[in-house]
Short mmCIF file of C-alpha atoms in Angstrom, two decimals:
data_model
loop_
_atom_site.label_atom_id
_atom_site.label_comp_id
_atom_site.label_asym_id
_atom_site.label_seq_id
_atom_site.Cartn_x
_atom_site.Cartn_y
_atom_site.Cartn_z
CA MET A 1 63.52 -57.42 -28.58
CA LYS A 2 60.96 -59.42 -29.99
CA LYS A 3 59.27 -62.35 -28.77
CA LEU A 4 60.80 -64.63 -30.87
CA ASP A 5 64.53 -63.26 -29.09
CA LYS A 6 62.57 -63.65 -25.52
CA LEU A 7 61.81 -66.66 -26.07
CA ILE A 8 64.94 -68.53 -27.34
CA LEU A 9 66.84 -66.27 -24.81
CA ARG A 10 64.44 -68.19 -22.10
CA SER A 11 65.06 -71.26 -23.60
CA PHE A 12 68.97 -71.08 -22.98
CA ILE A 13 69.37 -68.77 -20.09
CA GLY A 14 67.67 -71.72 -17.57
CA PRO A 15 70.01 -74.85 -18.89
CA PHE A 16 73.18 -72.40 -18.69
CA VAL A 17 72.44 -71.62 -14.77
CA LEU A 18 71.87 -75.21 -14.04
CA THR A 19 74.63 -76.65 -16.25
CA PHE A 20 77.24 -74.11 -14.51
CA ALA A 21 76.36 -74.72 -11.66
CA ILE A 22 76.65 -78.94 -12.19
CA VAL A 23 79.75 -78.20 -13.98
CA GLU A 24 81.54 -76.06 -11.04
CA PHE A 25 80.73 -78.20 -8.67
CA ILE A 26 82.19 -81.33 -10.31
CA LEU A 27 85.16 -79.34 -11.40
CA LEU A 28 85.53 -77.70 -7.68
CA THR A 29 85.18 -80.95 -6.27
CA GLN A 30 87.63 -83.16 -8.45
CA TYR A 31 90.02 -80.65 -7.99
CA MET A 32 89.87 -80.09 -4.26
CA LEU A 33 90.32 -84.34 -3.85
CA LYS A 34 93.61 -83.57 -4.30
CA TYR A 35 94.15 -81.64 -1.32
CA LEU A 36 91.92 -83.63 1.17
CA ASP A 37 94.51 -85.17 2.76
CA GLU A 38 95.77 -82.06 4.03
CA LEU A 39 92.56 -80.64 4.65
CA LEU A 40 91.37 -83.25 7.37
CA GLY A 41 91.81 -83.54 10.62
CA LYS A 42 93.46 -79.97 11.31
CA ASP A 43 90.42 -78.29 12.80
CA LEU A 44 89.88 -75.57 10.26
CA GLY A 45 86.51 -74.57 10.96
CA GLY A 46 83.57 -73.84 8.32
CA GLU A 47 85.03 -69.79 7.72
CA VAL A 48 88.13 -71.44 6.32
CA PHE A 49 86.67 -74.47 4.48
CA ALA A 50 83.88 -71.72 2.80
CA GLU A 51 86.90 -68.87 1.94
CA LEU A 52 88.89 -71.92 0.54
CA LEU A 53 86.38 -73.10 -1.61
CA PHE A 54 85.21 -69.89 -2.93
CA TYR A 55 88.41 -68.57 -4.20
CA PHE A 56 88.79 -72.09 -6.52
CA SER A 57 85.40 -71.61 -7.25
CA LEU A 58 86.42 -68.27 -9.24
CA ASN A 59 89.75 -70.12 -10.73
CA MET A 60 87.11 -73.11 -11.84
CA THR A 61 84.68 -70.69 -13.37
CA PRO A 62 86.82 -70.12 -16.83
CA VAL A 63 87.11 -74.11 -17.19
CA ALA A 64 83.55 -74.92 -16.68
CA LEU A 65 82.00 -71.65 -19.00
CA PRO A 66 83.20 -73.66 -22.09
CA LEU A 67 81.24 -76.45 -20.80
CA ALA A 68 78.26 -74.99 -20.06
CA VAL A 69 77.51 -73.37 -23.00
CA LEU A 70 78.10 -76.38 -25.09
CA LEU A 71 76.00 -78.19 -23.03
CA SER A 72 72.80 -75.46 -22.66
CA SER A 73 73.26 -75.06 -25.89
CA LEU A 74 72.65 -78.57 -27.23
CA MET A 75 69.85 -78.99 -24.46
CA THR A 76 67.69 -75.48 -25.53
CA PHE A 77 68.00 -76.42 -29.29
CA GLY A 78 67.76 -79.53 -28.88
CA THR A 79 64.80 -79.75 -26.85
CA LEU A 80 63.36 -76.71 -29.27
CA GLY A 81 63.75 -79.33 -32.35
CA GLU A 82 62.18 -82.21 -30.14
CA HIS A 83 59.05 -79.92 -29.56
CA HIS A 84 58.60 -78.95 -33.06
CA GLU A 85 59.15 -75.34 -32.23
CA LEU A 86 62.42 -75.22 -34.28
CA THR A 87 60.48 -76.52 -37.21
CA ALA A 88 57.48 -74.28 -36.82
CA ILE A 89 59.71 -71.18 -36.66
CA LYS A 90 61.93 -71.86 -39.64
CA THR A 91 58.59 -72.80 -41.65
CA SER A 92 57.45 -68.96 -41.05
CA GLY A 93 60.32 -68.19 -43.18
CA ILE A 94 63.20 -67.11 -40.47
CA ALA A 95 66.81 -68.70 -41.27
CA LEU A 96 68.38 -70.71 -38.71
CA PRO A 97 71.24 -67.96 -38.06
CA ARG A 98 68.26 -65.01 -36.97
CA ILE A 99 66.96 -68.17 -34.46
CA LEU A 100 70.58 -68.22 -33.26
CA ARG A 101 71.18 -64.66 -32.91
CA PRO A 102 69.94 -63.56 -29.93
CA VAL A 103 71.91 -66.69 -28.20
CA LEU A 104 75.04 -65.41 -29.99
CA ILE A 105 74.73 -62.45 -29.05
CA LEU A 106 74.46 -63.65 -25.16
CA VAL A 107 77.57 -65.70 -25.65
CA VAL A 108 79.60 -63.21 -27.51
CA ILE A 109 78.91 -60.94 -24.21
CA ILE A 110 79.74 -64.39 -22.31
CA SER A 111 83.21 -64.57 -23.65
CA VAL A 112 84.46 -60.92 -23.07
CA GLY A 113 83.28 -60.85 -19.51
CA ALA A 114 85.28 -64.36 -19.12
CA PHE A 115 88.54 -63.00 -20.78
CA TYR A 116 88.11 -59.59 -18.40
CA PHE A 117 87.34 -62.22 -15.33
CA ASN A 118 90.25 -64.60 -16.25
CA ASN A 119 92.74 -61.23 -16.66
CA LYS A 120 91.57 -59.65 -13.79
CA VAL A 121 90.01 -61.50 -10.56
CA VAL A 122 91.34 -65.03 -11.37
CA PRO A 123 94.98 -63.92 -10.23
CA LYS A 124 94.04 -62.49 -7.78
CA ALA A 125 91.82 -65.32 -6.51
CA ASN A 126 94.84 -67.80 -7.36
CA LEU A 127 97.21 -65.28 -5.16
CA LYS A 128 94.54 -65.66 -1.85
CA ALA A 129 93.75 -69.51 -2.75
CA TYR A 130 97.11 -71.03 -2.66
CA SER A 131 98.59 -68.58 0.33
CA LEU A 132 95.50 -69.68 2.27
CA LEU A 133 96.21 -73.42 0.94
CA TRP A 134 100.07 -73.12 2.15
CA ASP A 135 99.53 -72.11 5.75
CA ILE A 136 96.81 -75.03 5.70
CA ARG A 137 99.55 -77.07 4.73
CA GLN A 138 101.70 -75.40 7.46
CA LYS A 139 99.17 -76.10 10.21
CA LYS A 140 99.68 -78.85 12.94
CA PRO A 141 97.02 -81.94 12.47
CA THR A 142 94.90 -81.08 16.18
CA MET A 143 95.93 -83.27 18.92
CA ASN A 144 95.19 -86.99 18.99
CA PHE A 145 96.28 -89.02 21.89
CA LYS A 146 95.54 -92.49 21.03
CA GLU A 147 95.63 -95.35 23.60
CA GLY A 148 99.01 -97.07 23.97
CA ALA A 149 101.00 -94.89 21.36
CA PHE A 150 103.23 -91.80 22.23
CA TYR A 151 102.12 -88.45 20.94
CA ASN A 152 104.95 -86.19 19.93
CA GLY A 153 102.42 -83.05 18.79
CA LEU A 154 103.09 -80.60 21.91
CA PRO A 155 107.09 -79.20 21.25
CA GLY A 156 109.45 -80.60 24.22
CA TYR A 157 107.38 -83.13 25.15
CA SER A 158 106.86 -87.01 24.47
CA ILE A 159 103.05 -88.17 26.32
CA LYS A 160 101.69 -91.70 25.83
CA ILE A 161 98.18 -92.60 27.90
CA ASN A 162 97.16 -95.91 28.05
CA LYS A 163 93.59 -95.50 28.83
CA LYS A 164 91.03 -92.60 28.18
CA LEU A 165 87.73 -93.04 29.87
CA GLU A 166 84.45 -92.51 28.12
CA ASP A 167 84.42 -88.75 29.15
CA GLY A 168 86.86 -87.95 27.09
CA GLN A 169 89.00 -85.60 29.94
CA SER A 170 90.05 -88.68 32.40
CA LEU A 171 93.27 -90.51 31.58
CA ARG A 172 94.61 -93.42 33.76
CA ASP A 173 98.46 -95.09 33.41
CA ILE A 174 100.37 -91.83 31.85
CA MET A 175 104.10 -91.60 30.79
CA ILE A 176 105.40 -88.05 29.75
CA TYR A 177 109.01 -87.79 28.90
CA ASP A 178 110.17 -84.26 28.92
CA HIS A 179 112.95 -82.94 26.57
CA SER A 180 111.99 -78.86 27.25
CA LYS A 181 115.10 -78.20 28.69
CA GLY A 182 117.04 -80.01 26.35
CA GLY A 183 118.82 -83.45 26.29
CA ALA A 184 117.49 -86.76 25.63
CA ASN A 185 115.46 -88.81 27.80
CA THR A 186 116.64 -87.26 31.47
CA THR A 187 113.15 -86.22 32.66
CA VAL A 188 110.51 -89.02 32.73
CA ILE A 189 107.12 -88.70 34.83
CA LEU A 190 104.79 -91.24 35.80
CA ALA A 191 101.45 -91.43 36.80
CA ASP A 192 98.25 -93.30 38.22
CA SER A 193 95.21 -91.08 36.52
CA GLY A 194 95.42 -87.90 35.29
CA LYS A 195 92.59 -85.29 33.52
CA MET A 196 92.94 -83.18 30.30
CA TYR A 197 91.22 -79.83 29.40
CA THR A 198 91.77 -76.46 27.58
CA GLN A 199 91.78 -72.91 29.25
CA TYR A 200 91.33 -69.73 28.25
CA ASN A 201 89.89 -69.89 24.38
CA ASP A 202 91.29 -73.48 24.28
CA ASN A 203 95.07 -71.54 23.84
CA TYR A 204 96.06 -73.96 26.66
CA LEU A 205 95.95 -77.59 27.76
CA VAL A 206 96.12 -78.35 31.15
CA LEU A 207 97.25 -81.75 31.95
CA GLU A 208 96.57 -82.22 35.67
CA LEU A 209 98.47 -85.56 36.97
CA PHE A 210 97.53 -87.82 40.32
CA ASP A 211 99.44 -90.67 42.20
CA GLY A 212 102.70 -90.30 40.59
CA ASN A 213 106.42 -90.44 40.35
CA THR A 214 109.43 -87.66 38.58
CA TYR A 215 112.52 -89.56 37.29
CA VAL A 216 115.08 -86.61 36.69
CA ASP A 217 118.72 -87.71 35.34
CA GLN A 218 121.01 -84.85 36.72
CA ASP A 219 124.24 -85.73 34.07
CA ASP A 220 126.12 -83.64 35.93
CA PRO A 221 129.56 -84.93 35.39
CA GLY A 222 130.70 -83.18 38.71
CA ILE A 223 128.37 -85.76 40.69
CA ARG A 224 129.93 -88.83 41.16
CA ASN A 225 127.34 -90.56 43.72
CA SER A 226 125.09 -92.72 41.59
CA THR A 227 122.21 -91.97 44.58
CA GLU A 228 122.75 -88.70 44.06
CA GLN A 229 122.35 -88.14 40.07
CA PHE A 230 119.19 -89.77 39.95
CA VAL A 231 116.28 -88.17 41.13
CA ARG A 232 112.83 -89.16 42.16
CA GLN A 233 110.14 -87.54 43.48
CA LYS A 234 106.67 -88.70 44.47
CA PHE A 235 104.09 -86.34 44.29
CA GLU A 236 99.60 -87.14 44.88
CA GLU A 237 99.06 -83.97 42.53
CA SER A 238 100.62 -82.07 39.58
CA LYS A 239 99.72 -79.77 36.71
CA ILE A 240 101.03 -79.08 33.57
CA VAL A 241 100.53 -76.22 31.48
CA PHE A 242 100.88 -76.54 27.20
CA SER A 243 100.87 -73.63 25.10
CA LEU A 244 98.78 -74.56 21.81
CA SER A 245 100.19 -71.37 20.40
CA SER A 246 101.77 -73.99 17.63
CA PHE A 247 98.59 -75.36 16.60
CA ASN A 248 97.03 -71.91 15.52
CA MET A 249 97.03 -70.99 11.92
CA GLU A 250 99.36 -67.97 10.74
CA ARG A 251 98.77 -66.17 7.95
CA THR A 252 101.57 -65.72 5.48
CA ARG A 253 101.62 -62.63 3.37
CA GLU A 254 100.53 -62.84 0.08
CA GLU A 255 103.42 -61.06 -1.41
CA TYR A 256 105.55 -63.96 -1.21
CA PHE A 257 103.34 -65.92 -3.46
CA SER A 258 103.19 -63.38 -6.51
CA ASP A 259 105.77 -63.95 -8.21
CA ASN A 260 104.11 -67.49 -9.42
CA LYS A 261 102.68 -67.32 -13.07
CA MET A 262 99.08 -67.65 -11.98
CA MET A 263 99.21 -64.87 -9.60
CA LYS A 264 99.79 -62.49 -12.54
CA ASN A 265 97.49 -60.68 -15.35
CA ILE A 266 98.33 -60.54 -18.66
CA GLY A 267 100.59 -57.00 -18.39
CA GLN A 268 102.78 -58.53 -16.01
CA LEU A 269 103.59 -62.04 -17.53
CA GLN A 270 104.17 -59.95 -20.92
CA GLN A 271 106.89 -58.33 -18.91
CA VAL A 272 108.26 -61.55 -17.32
CA THR A 273 108.30 -63.30 -20.88
CA ASP A 274 110.11 -60.54 -22.42
CA SER A 275 112.67 -60.44 -19.67
CA LEU A 276 113.17 -64.17 -20.19
CA ARG A 277 113.91 -63.90 -23.62
CA ARG A 278 116.21 -60.85 -23.45
CA HIS A 279 117.99 -63.41 -21.21
CA GLY A 280 117.62 -66.28 -22.91
CA GLN A 281 119.46 -64.25 -25.79
CA ARG A 282 122.32 -62.85 -24.41
CA GLU A 283 123.18 -66.13 -22.56
CA GLN A 284 123.10 -67.46 -26.37
CA GLN A 285 125.84 -64.64 -27.82
CA LEU A 286 127.62 -65.21 -24.58
CA TYR A 287 128.29 -68.56 -25.33
CA PRO A 288 131.04 -67.91 -28.59
CA PRO A 289 133.35 -65.88 -26.26
CA ASN A 290 132.83 -68.47 -23.38
CA VAL A 291 133.82 -71.33 -24.81
CA GLU A 292 136.48 -69.68 -26.87
CA SER A 293 138.95 -70.26 -23.37
CA PHE A 294 138.45 -73.76 -23.31
CA TYR A 295 141.03 -74.02 -27.14
CA ALA A 296 144.49 -73.80 -27.46
CA TYR A 297 145.85 -72.74 -30.63
CA PHE A 298 149.27 -74.06 -32.22
CA LYS A 299 150.83 -73.56 -35.99
CA ALA A 300 153.14 -76.03 -37.56
CA ASP A 301 157.03 -74.96 -37.11
CA THR A 302 158.72 -77.75 -37.99
CA GLY A 303 162.30 -76.59 -38.14
CA SER A 304 162.18 -75.52 -34.66
CA THR A 305 159.97 -77.61 -32.46
CA LYS A 306 160.00 -81.48 -32.18
CA ASN A 307 156.50 -83.39 -33.30
CA GLY A 308 156.23 -80.20 -35.86
CA PHE A 309 154.05 -77.55 -33.44
CA LYS A 310 155.06 -74.96 -31.48
CA LEU A 311 152.64 -72.87 -28.90
CA LEU A 312 151.81 -69.29 -29.87
CA ASP A 313 151.54 -68.54 -25.99
CA LYS A 314 155.09 -68.52 -25.00
CA THR A 315 153.96 -68.09 -21.35
CA ILE A 316 152.87 -72.13 -21.60
CA GLU A 317 155.09 -72.83 -24.49
CA ARG A 318 156.55 -75.44 -21.38
CA GLU A 319 153.32 -77.64 -21.18
CA LEU A 320 153.51 -78.72 -24.90
CA PRO A 321 153.55 -82.56 -24.93
CA THR A 322 156.45 -83.98 -26.56
CA GLU A 323 154.89 -87.14 -27.24
CA ASN A 324 151.65 -88.14 -29.65
CA ALA A 325 150.14 -90.24 -27.16
CA ASP A 326 150.14 -87.06 -24.66
CA LEU A 327 148.96 -84.72 -27.09
CA LEU A 328 146.16 -87.05 -27.59
CA ALA A 329 145.13 -86.90 -24.03
CA VAL A 330 145.60 -83.29 -23.51
CA ALA A 331 143.20 -82.79 -27.02
CA THR A 332 140.91 -85.43 -25.62
CA ASN A 333 140.69 -83.82 -22.07
CA LYS A 334 140.08 -80.21 -23.91
CA ALA A 335 137.11 -82.04 -25.87
CA ARG A 336 135.37 -83.52 -22.86
CA ASN A 337 135.93 -79.75 -21.01
CA ILE A 338 134.17 -78.21 -24.01
CA LYS A 339 131.61 -80.66 -24.53
CA SER A 340 130.65 -80.74 -20.73
CA PHE A 341 130.64 -76.91 -20.96
CA THR A 342 128.10 -76.48 -24.14
CA SER A 343 126.18 -79.23 -22.34
CA ASN A 344 125.45 -77.26 -19.21
CA TYR A 345 125.12 -74.04 -21.13
CA LEU A 346 122.05 -75.63 -23.49
CA GLU A 347 120.72 -77.19 -20.39
CA ARG A 348 120.26 -73.47 -18.43
CA VAL A 349 119.45 -71.62 -21.78
CA SER A 350 116.59 -74.00 -22.65
CA GLY A 351 115.51 -73.94 -19.18
CA THR A 352 114.93 -70.24 -19.47
CA LEU A 353 113.56 -69.97 -22.85
CA ARG A 354 111.15 -73.14 -21.62
CA GLU A 355 110.10 -70.80 -18.70
CA ALA A 356 109.59 -68.17 -21.30
CA ASN A 357 107.09 -70.40 -22.81
CA ASN A 358 105.44 -71.49 -19.80
CA TYR A 359 104.42 -67.20 -19.44
CA GLU A 360 103.72 -67.09 -22.79
CA ILE A 361 101.24 -69.97 -22.30
CA GLU A 362 99.61 -68.20 -19.34
CA ILE A 363 99.15 -65.25 -21.83
CA TRP A 364 97.28 -67.20 -24.62
CA ARG A 365 95.14 -69.13 -22.08
CA LYS A 366 93.48 -66.20 -20.79
CA TYR A 367 92.36 -65.62 -24.65
CA THR A 368 92.04 -69.26 -25.78
CA GLN A 369 89.32 -70.25 -22.76
CA SER A 370 87.26 -67.19 -23.58
CA THR A 371 87.67 -67.93 -27.50
CA SER A 372 86.35 -71.87 -26.59
CA ILE A 373 83.05 -70.57 -25.12
CA PHE A 374 82.09 -69.13 -28.52
CA MET A 375 83.65 -72.21 -30.15
CA LEU A 376 81.62 -74.84 -28.16
CA PHE A 377 78.61 -72.63 -28.76
CA LEU A 378 79.06 -72.80 -32.52
CA ILE A 379 79.28 -76.67 -31.84
CA GLY A 380 76.13 -77.20 -29.36
CA ALA A 381 73.83 -75.22 -30.85
CA PRO A 382 73.65 -76.34 -34.58
CA LEU A 383 74.19 -80.27 -32.86
CA GLY A 384 71.21 -79.28 -31.11
CA ALA A 385 69.12 -78.52 -33.70
CA ILE A 386 70.24 -81.46 -35.76
CA ILE A 387 69.56 -84.44 -33.46
CA LYS A 388 66.74 -82.74 -31.68
CA LYS A 389 67.30 -84.27 -28.11
CA GLY A 390 66.51 -82.17 -25.10
CA GLY A 391 67.41 -83.03 -21.49
CA LEU A 392 70.48 -84.45 -19.98
CA GLY A 393 70.80 -87.57 -21.77
CA VAL A 394 71.99 -87.23 -25.59
CA PRO A 395 73.63 -83.85 -25.13
CA VAL A 396 75.72 -84.96 -21.87
CA ILE A 397 77.24 -87.75 -23.96
CA ILE A 398 77.85 -85.25 -26.79
CA SER A 399 79.46 -82.22 -24.52
CA ILE A 400 81.64 -84.77 -22.82
CA VAL A 401 83.04 -86.12 -26.40
CA PHE A 402 83.60 -82.76 -27.84
CA PHE A 403 85.09 -81.30 -24.38
CA ILE A 404 87.89 -84.14 -23.97
CA LEU A 405 88.71 -83.87 -28.13
CA MET A 406 89.33 -80.09 -27.07
CA TYR A 407 90.72 -80.83 -23.56
CA VAL A 408 93.32 -83.19 -25.57
CA MET A 409 94.23 -81.06 -28.32
CA SER A 410 94.60 -77.97 -25.76
CA ILE A 411 97.40 -79.96 -23.61
CA LEU A 412 98.84 -81.48 -26.66
CA GLY A 413 99.42 -78.29 -28.25
CA GLU A 414 100.88 -76.76 -24.60
CA LYS A 415 103.04 -79.53 -24.23
CA TRP A 416 104.70 -78.99 -27.60
CA ALA A 417 104.54 -75.09 -27.52
CA ARG A 418 106.32 -75.57 -23.93
CA GLU A 419 109.20 -77.81 -25.26
CA GLY A 420 109.59 -75.04 -28.28
CA LEU A 421 108.47 -77.63 -30.97
CA ILE A 422 106.01 -75.33 -32.22
CA SER A 423 105.48 -71.23 -31.62
CA VAL A 424 103.41 -70.59 -28.15
CA GLY A 425 100.55 -69.28 -30.21
CA ALA A 426 100.03 -71.72 -32.65
CA GLY A 427 100.22 -74.37 -29.77
CA MET A 428 97.77 -72.85 -27.91
CA TRP A 429 95.25 -71.55 -30.38
CA ALA A 430 95.29 -75.21 -32.27
CA ALA A 431 92.76 -76.55 -30.55
CA ASN A 432 90.13 -73.62 -31.33
CA LEU A 433 91.37 -73.83 -34.60
CA ILE A 434 90.78 -77.58 -35.12
CA LEU A 435 86.87 -77.28 -33.88
CA LEU A 436 86.17 -73.82 -36.00
CA PRO A 437 85.43 -75.65 -39.49
CA ILE A 438 83.63 -78.68 -37.40
CA GLY A 439 81.29 -75.64 -36.12
CA LEU A 440 80.95 -74.05 -39.55
CA PHE A 441 80.47 -77.44 -40.77
CA PHE A 442 77.33 -78.12 -38.10
CA LEU A 443 76.02 -75.13 -39.08
CA TYR A 444 75.91 -75.78 -42.64
CA GLN A 445 74.05 -79.04 -42.21
CA ALA A 446 71.49 -77.31 -39.63
CA GLN A 447 71.05 -74.34 -42.08
CA ASN A 448 69.93 -76.94 -44.73
CA ASP A 449 67.85 -79.55 -42.99
CA SER A 450 70.51 -82.12 -43.38
CA SER A 451 71.41 -84.89 -41.39
CA LEU A 452 74.36 -85.20 -39.03
CA LEU A 453 76.24 -86.90 -41.80
CA GLU A 454 74.63 -86.27 -44.47
CA VAL A 455 77.31 -84.01 -47.14
CA ASP A 456 75.31 -83.34 -50.26
CA PHE A 457 78.14 -80.14 -50.47
CA TRP A 458 79.74 -81.83 -53.87
CA ARG A 459 76.19 -82.92 -55.15
CA LYS A 460 75.05 -79.56 -54.85
CA LEU A 461 78.28 -78.19 -56.44
CA MET A 462 78.23 -80.56 -59.51
CA ALA A 463 74.64 -79.71 -60.08
CA ARG A 464 75.33 -76.22 -60.40
CA LEU A 465 78.24 -76.85 -62.73
CA ARG A 466 76.03 -78.74 -64.91
CA ARG A 467 73.29 -75.56 -64.99
CA ASN A 468 76.73 -72.99 -65.68
CA LYS A 469 77.44 -75.35 -68.43
CA LEU A 470 74.26 -75.95 -70.54
CA ASP A 471 73.09 -72.12 -69.81
CA VAL A 472 76.50 -71.82 -71.87
#
C-alpha cells in the first residue's frame, strides 16, 4: 500500500468511526423513545436495559452505515480540499478516481459486510430484542403506594394508606379489602398504623398491622341472625405476607416470535414468499368454480311454461317465479350475493398478495440497504471534493438533505410495491437507481474541477463536433 493510500484511509477512518457512533446513538435514542413509557417504573435493572440497547443497536446498524459513510466521505474529501491537499495531489498527475480508490475499496468491503450482517446477525438480534421487549411489556410496574389512593397491584387485595412516614416503612391509617377468597368486599381490615418491608431477596412483602379490626361479612344463607352474619375481630398486631412472584419478569420462549418477517433471513423469507404467492394463485384459480354455484340457468320454452321460462334443474322447478316482479327480485338478490362473495374473495386474495409483497420487500431491503452505502459514498466523496468544506458544518447539512431524499424515495417505493402498483424489485431499487446518476454527475464535475452547478458537457460536445466537421 502506497503512502497516498495510507494518508487517505487514515483521513477517512477517523471521521467514519466518529460519525457512525453519533448516528447510531441518535437513531437508537429516537427508536427507544417510542417504548419509554413501557420501560419506566418497572425496576428492570441495568442488565436488562443494557441487553435491550445492545440488541436494538445491532438492529440500527444497517440504517446508520449509509449515513455515516456519506457524512465521513464529505468530511474527509472536504477537509483535503479545504487544506489544498487534494489540489496538490492532482497537480502531481494523480486523477481523482485514483485518489478515491482506497476508500472505495474499503466502502465496498463495508457494503458486503453489511449485507451479511443484515442477513445473518440482524434477524437474530431482532428475535432477542422484540421477545425481550414483549416480556418487559407484560411485567407489572413496581409497587407504588400513593397516600390516600387504593393500590390494586397485589392479586386479591386492594390497599389504601393515608399516611407514609419519611422512613418509607412506617404507615398510618391503613385500609385493606381482602378479595383473595373471591366474592365482593366481604373482608375489610382497618389498622391505626403499620410497617411494610420485604423478605427473602425481595420475593415477599410483609405488612405488619397494629391496633386494628377485621370486619367479615360471612354471607351465608343459613345464618339469619344479623349479629352472627357480621363478625368483627380486634387485634393488637397482625401480619400479612404477600407473594411478589407476579412482579418478576418471566422470559417467553423466543420460538413464539420467529414467524415474524423481521426475524428471518433471505432463505426463510423466500420460502414464505413463494408459499404465499402459490396460495394466492390457487385462490384465484378456485374463484370461477366457487362463484358458479351462485348462478341459476334458465332457457326459453314459451310453449310449456308461463312467462316463457323453464328451469333446467327439475328439482327446483317449483321455485320458478310466476311474476316478472318476483323474477327481478330473485335476480337482484343473486346479484347482491355474487357481489358480496366476489368482494370478500378479492379482499382475501389481495391480503395474501400484500403479505407476500411484505416478505419480498424484506428480501430486497437487505440488498438495497447495503448498496445504498456505496451509492451515498459515490455522492459524498466527489461532492466533498467540489465544495472543499470539512468539519461538521456544511457536510452535516448536505448529508441530512441526501439522507432524507433517499429515505423519502425508499418509503414511496416500498409503499407502491406493497400495494402492487409496481413490482417489488423496482420499488425497492428506485431510490438507489435515482441516486446513481446524481453521484456520477458529481464525480464528473469533481474530476473536471468544475463547480457544483457548472455544466460544460454540452459546450465540450459541441466543440468536439465542430472540430470533427473541420477535419472532414
